[in-house]
Short mmCIF file of C-alpha atoms in Angstrom, two decimals:
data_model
loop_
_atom_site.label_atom_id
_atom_site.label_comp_id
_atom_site.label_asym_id
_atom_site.label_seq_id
_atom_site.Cartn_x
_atom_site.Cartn_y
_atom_site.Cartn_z
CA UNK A 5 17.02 17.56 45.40
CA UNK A 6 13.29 18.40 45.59
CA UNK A 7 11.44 20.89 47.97
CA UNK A 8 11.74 19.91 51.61
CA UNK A 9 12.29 21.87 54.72
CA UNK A 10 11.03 25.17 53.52
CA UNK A 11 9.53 26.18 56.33
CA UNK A 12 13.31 26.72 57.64
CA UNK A 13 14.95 27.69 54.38
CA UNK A 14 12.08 30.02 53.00
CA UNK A 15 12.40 28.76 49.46
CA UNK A 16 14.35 26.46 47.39
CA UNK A 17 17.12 28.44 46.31
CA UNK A 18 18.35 28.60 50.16
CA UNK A 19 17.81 25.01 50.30
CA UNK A 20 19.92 24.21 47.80
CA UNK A 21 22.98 26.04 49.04
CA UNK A 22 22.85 24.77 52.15
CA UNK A 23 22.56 21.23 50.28
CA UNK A 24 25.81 22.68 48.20
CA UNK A 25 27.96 23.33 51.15
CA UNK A 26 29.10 19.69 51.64
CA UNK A 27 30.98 20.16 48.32
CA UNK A 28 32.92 22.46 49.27
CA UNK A 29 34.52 20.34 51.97
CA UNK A 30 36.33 18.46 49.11
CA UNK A 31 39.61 18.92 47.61
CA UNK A 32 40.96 18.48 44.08
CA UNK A 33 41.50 14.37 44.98
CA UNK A 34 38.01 13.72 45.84
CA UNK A 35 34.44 13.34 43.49
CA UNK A 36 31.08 15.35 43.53
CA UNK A 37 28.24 12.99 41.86
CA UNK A 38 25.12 15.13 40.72
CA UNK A 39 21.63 14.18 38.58
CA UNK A 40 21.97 15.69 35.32
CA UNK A 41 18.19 14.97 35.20
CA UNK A 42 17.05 16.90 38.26
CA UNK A 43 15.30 19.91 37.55
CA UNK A 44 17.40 22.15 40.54
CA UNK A 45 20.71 20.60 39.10
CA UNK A 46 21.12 24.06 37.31
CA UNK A 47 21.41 25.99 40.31
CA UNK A 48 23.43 23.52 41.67
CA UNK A 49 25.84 23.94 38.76
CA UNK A 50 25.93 27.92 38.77
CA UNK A 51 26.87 27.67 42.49
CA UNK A 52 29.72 24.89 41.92
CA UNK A 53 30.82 27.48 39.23
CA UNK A 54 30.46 31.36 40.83
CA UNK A 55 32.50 29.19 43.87
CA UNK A 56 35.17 27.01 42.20
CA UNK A 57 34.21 23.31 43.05
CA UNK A 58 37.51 22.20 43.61
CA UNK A 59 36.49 18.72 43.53
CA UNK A 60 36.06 16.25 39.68
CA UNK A 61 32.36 16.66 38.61
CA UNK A 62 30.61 13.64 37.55
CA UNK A 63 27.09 13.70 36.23
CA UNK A 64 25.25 10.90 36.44
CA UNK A 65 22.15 9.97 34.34
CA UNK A 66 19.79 7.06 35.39
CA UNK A 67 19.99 5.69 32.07
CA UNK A 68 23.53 4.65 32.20
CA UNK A 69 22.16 1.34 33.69
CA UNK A 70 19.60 0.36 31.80
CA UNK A 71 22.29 -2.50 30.38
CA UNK A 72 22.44 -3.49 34.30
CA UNK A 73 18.35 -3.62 34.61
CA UNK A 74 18.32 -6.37 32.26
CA UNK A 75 21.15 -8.26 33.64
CA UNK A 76 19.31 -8.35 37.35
CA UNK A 77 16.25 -10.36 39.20
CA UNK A 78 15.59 -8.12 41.93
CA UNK A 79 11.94 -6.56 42.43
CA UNK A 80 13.19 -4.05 44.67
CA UNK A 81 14.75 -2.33 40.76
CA UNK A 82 11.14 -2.17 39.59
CA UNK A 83 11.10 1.84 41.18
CA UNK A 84 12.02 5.05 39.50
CA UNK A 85 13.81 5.97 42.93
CA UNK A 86 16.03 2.64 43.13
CA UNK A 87 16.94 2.97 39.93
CA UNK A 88 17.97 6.40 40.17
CA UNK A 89 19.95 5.12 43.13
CA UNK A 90 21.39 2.22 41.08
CA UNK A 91 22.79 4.74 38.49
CA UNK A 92 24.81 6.43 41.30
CA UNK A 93 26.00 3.41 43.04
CA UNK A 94 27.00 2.51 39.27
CA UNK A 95 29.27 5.79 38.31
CA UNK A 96 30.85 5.13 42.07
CA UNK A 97 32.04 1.46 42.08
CA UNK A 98 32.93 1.88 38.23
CA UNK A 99 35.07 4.75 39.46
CA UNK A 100 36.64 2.44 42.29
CA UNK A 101 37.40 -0.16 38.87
CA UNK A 102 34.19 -2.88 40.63
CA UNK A 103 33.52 -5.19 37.56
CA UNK A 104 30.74 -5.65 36.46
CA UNK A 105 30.13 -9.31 37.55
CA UNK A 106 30.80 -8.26 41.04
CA UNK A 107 28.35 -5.90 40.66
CA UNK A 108 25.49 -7.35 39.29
CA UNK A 109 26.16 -10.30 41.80
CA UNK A 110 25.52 -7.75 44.55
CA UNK A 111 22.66 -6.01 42.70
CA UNK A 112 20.71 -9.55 43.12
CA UNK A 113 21.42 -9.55 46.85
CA UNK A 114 20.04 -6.35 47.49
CA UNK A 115 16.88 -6.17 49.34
CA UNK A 116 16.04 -2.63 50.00
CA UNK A 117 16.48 -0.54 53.36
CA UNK A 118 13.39 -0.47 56.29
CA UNK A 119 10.64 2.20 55.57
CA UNK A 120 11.59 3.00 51.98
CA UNK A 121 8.97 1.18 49.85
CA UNK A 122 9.98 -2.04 51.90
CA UNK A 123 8.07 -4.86 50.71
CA UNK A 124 6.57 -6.40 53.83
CA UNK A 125 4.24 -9.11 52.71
CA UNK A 126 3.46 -10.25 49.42
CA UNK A 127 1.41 -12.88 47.26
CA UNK A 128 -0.25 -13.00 43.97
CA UNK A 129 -3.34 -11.21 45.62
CA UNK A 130 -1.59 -8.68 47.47
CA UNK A 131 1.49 -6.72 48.21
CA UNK A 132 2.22 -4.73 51.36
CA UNK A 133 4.46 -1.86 51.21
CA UNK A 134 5.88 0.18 54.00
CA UNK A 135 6.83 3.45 53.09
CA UNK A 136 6.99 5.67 55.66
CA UNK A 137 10.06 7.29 54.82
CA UNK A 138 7.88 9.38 52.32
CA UNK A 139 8.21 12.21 54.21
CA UNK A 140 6.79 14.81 51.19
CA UNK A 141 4.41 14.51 48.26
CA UNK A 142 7.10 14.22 45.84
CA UNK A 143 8.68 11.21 48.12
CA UNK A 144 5.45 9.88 48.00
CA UNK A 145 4.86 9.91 44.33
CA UNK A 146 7.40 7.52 43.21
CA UNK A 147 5.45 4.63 45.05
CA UNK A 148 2.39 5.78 44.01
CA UNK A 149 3.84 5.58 40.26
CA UNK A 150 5.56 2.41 41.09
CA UNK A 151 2.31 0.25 42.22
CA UNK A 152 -1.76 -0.42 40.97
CA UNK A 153 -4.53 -1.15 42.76
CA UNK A 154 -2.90 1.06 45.79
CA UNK A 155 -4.60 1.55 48.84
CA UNK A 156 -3.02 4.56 50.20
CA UNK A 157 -2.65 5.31 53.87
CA UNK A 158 -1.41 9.31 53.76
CA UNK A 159 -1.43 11.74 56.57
CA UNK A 160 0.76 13.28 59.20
CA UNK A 161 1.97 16.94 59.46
CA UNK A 162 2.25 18.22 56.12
CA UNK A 163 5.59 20.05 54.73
CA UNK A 164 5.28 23.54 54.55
CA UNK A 165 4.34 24.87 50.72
CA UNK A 166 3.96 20.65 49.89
CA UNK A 167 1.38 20.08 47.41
CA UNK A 168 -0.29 17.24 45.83
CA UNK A 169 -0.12 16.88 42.01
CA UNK A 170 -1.88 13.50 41.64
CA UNK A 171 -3.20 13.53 38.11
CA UNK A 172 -0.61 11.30 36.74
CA UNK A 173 -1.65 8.95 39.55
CA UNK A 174 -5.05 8.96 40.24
CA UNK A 175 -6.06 5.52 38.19
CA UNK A 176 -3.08 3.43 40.27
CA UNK A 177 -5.13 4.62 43.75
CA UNK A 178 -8.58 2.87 44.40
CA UNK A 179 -9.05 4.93 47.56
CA UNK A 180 -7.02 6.93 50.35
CA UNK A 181 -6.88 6.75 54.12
CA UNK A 182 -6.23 9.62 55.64
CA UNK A 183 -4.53 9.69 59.27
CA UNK A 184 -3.18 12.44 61.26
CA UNK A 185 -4.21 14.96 63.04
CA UNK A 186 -4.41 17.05 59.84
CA UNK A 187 -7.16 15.80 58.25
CA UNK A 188 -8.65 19.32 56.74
CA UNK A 189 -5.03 19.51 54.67
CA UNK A 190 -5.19 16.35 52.81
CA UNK A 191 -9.15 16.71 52.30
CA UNK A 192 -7.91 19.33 50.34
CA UNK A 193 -5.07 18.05 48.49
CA UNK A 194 -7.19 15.16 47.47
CA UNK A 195 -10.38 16.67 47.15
CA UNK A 196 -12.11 14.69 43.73
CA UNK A 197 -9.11 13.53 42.52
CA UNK A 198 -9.46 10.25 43.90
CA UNK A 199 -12.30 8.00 46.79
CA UNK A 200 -11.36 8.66 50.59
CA UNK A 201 -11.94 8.15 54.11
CA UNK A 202 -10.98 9.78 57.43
CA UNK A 203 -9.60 6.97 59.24
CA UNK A 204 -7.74 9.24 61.80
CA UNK A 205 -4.84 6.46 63.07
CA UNK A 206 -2.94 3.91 60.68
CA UNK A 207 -4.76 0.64 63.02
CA UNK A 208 -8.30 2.55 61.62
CA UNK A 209 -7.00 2.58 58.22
CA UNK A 210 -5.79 -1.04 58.10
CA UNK A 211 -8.98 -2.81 59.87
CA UNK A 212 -10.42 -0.43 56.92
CA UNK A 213 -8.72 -1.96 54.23
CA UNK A 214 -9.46 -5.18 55.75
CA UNK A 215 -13.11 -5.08 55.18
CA UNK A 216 -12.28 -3.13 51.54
CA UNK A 217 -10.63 -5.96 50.62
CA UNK A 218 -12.92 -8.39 51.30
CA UNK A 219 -15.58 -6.96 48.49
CA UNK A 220 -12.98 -5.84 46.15
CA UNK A 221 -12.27 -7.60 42.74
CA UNK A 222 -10.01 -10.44 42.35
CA UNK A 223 -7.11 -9.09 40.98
CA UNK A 224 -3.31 -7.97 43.08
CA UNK A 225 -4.07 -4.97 45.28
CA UNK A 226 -1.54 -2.73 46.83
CA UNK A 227 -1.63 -1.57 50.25
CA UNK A 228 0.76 1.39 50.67
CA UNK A 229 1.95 3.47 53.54
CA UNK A 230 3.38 6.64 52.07
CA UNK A 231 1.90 9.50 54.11
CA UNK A 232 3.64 12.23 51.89
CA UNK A 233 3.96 13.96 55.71
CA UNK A 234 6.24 13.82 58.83
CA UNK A 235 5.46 12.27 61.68
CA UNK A 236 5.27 13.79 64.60
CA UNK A 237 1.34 14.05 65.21
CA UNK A 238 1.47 10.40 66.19
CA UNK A 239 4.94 9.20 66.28
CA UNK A 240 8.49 9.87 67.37
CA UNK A 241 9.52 8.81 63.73
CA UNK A 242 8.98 7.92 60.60
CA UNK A 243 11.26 4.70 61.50
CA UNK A 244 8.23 4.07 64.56
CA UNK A 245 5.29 4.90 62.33
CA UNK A 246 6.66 2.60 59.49
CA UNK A 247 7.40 -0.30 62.68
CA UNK A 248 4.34 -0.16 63.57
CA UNK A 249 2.77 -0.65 59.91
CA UNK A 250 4.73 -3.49 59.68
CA UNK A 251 3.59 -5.21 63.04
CA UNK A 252 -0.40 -4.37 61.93
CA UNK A 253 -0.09 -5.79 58.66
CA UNK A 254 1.79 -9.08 59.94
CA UNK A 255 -0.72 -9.60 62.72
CA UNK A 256 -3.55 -8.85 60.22
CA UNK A 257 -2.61 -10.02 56.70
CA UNK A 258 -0.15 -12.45 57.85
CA UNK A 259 -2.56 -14.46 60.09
CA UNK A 260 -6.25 -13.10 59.74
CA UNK A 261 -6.85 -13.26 55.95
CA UNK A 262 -6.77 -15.79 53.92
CA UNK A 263 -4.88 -14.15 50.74
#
């Protein structure tokens, strides 16, 4: 859980119960899987115990597969998120008695869902990145701790109370794009932390990068759409805006530059 829909659910506390509610569907033969590293987890806990869980608690900890990281080829295990996804998947299928051969045999299959740091294009100059499923900063900041050399396409409509914390980030991003029709909110959020430009649409910011690119230094760059916003300024969806992405960088970087 992190901070999302606030506007809505006024604070966090609300937004957890709500979150907590599907539990309570359960019954004594069915499992409730939780992060014993996330920060809300506590509330989480003091709810599942003020109103009886009736389901088995398991907590899961991302560190339970780092034995399964070493066992795997798959870039798309290289993120904090995926691997915090891995470790549930894990304490699931080991539940449901999956070896572990089966397991890591699937592991090296995997290649990633649409708009969630999907790897679109990539080369030993440059990797392309569509993550438009990054929704909030704190979506957002996984890619931006995943990658170097980023440059960052942000913007949209900004979550209510969202705010930028980019300090631990700051060297991995040679310069931001902002797009959106709320440019004034992520001049702010940015402010000196980090170089930017006001490209106002995600084709500016692209044909943007495309000239960047051309003077920058010869070493892998990232170019990364994570607009830490929704998007509904310019798009029906995130699923459209990240489409779209895809379709500019393929026409572009696929065909136009020699990389």
């Amino acid at each position: 859980i992190s901070p999302d829909h606030l506007e809505r659910h006024k604070n966090i506390k609300n937004y957890i119960k709500i979150k907590s509610k599907i539990f309570f569907a359960q019954n004594g033969s069915d499992y409730s899987y939780i992060n014993s590293r996330n920060k809300y987890s506590k509330f989480i806990k003091n709810i599942f115990k003020s109103l009886k869980l009736k389901s088995k608690l398991i907590s899961v900890n991302k560190s339970s597969c780092n034995f399964l990281l070493k066992k795997i080829n798959n870039k798309y295990f290289k993120s904090e998120g995926n691997i915090e996804n891995l470790a549930f998947a894990y304490k699931i299928v080991k539940n449901l008695k999956v070896s572990n051969q089966i397991i890591i045999k699937a592991l090296n299959k995997f290649k990633g869902l649409p708009h969630r740091q999907e790897i679109i294009f990539s080369n030993k100059k440059l990797l392309c990145i569509n993550d438009s499923k990054a929704t909030s900063f704190d979506a957002c900041l996984q890619s931006l701790s995943n990658y170097d050399k980023i440059y960052w396409i942000v913007g949209g409509i900004p979550k209510y109370q969202d705010h930028f914390y980019l300090k631990k980030v700051k060297k991995k991003i040679l310069k931001a794009y902002i797009v959106g029709k709320n440019i004034s909110f992520f001049k702010r959020q940015i402010n000196k932390n980090i170089p930017y430009t006001v490209s106002k649409n995600i084709r500016n910011a692209v044909n943007k990068i495309y000239k960047d690119l051309k003077l920058s230094e010869n070493s892998k760059r990232t170019i990364l759409l994570s607009p830490a916003a929704a998007s509904f300024d310019q798009f029906s969806n995130f699923e459209n805006r990240g489409t779209y992405f895809r379709d500019l960088i393929i026409k572009r970087f696929k065909q136009g530059l020699n990389v």
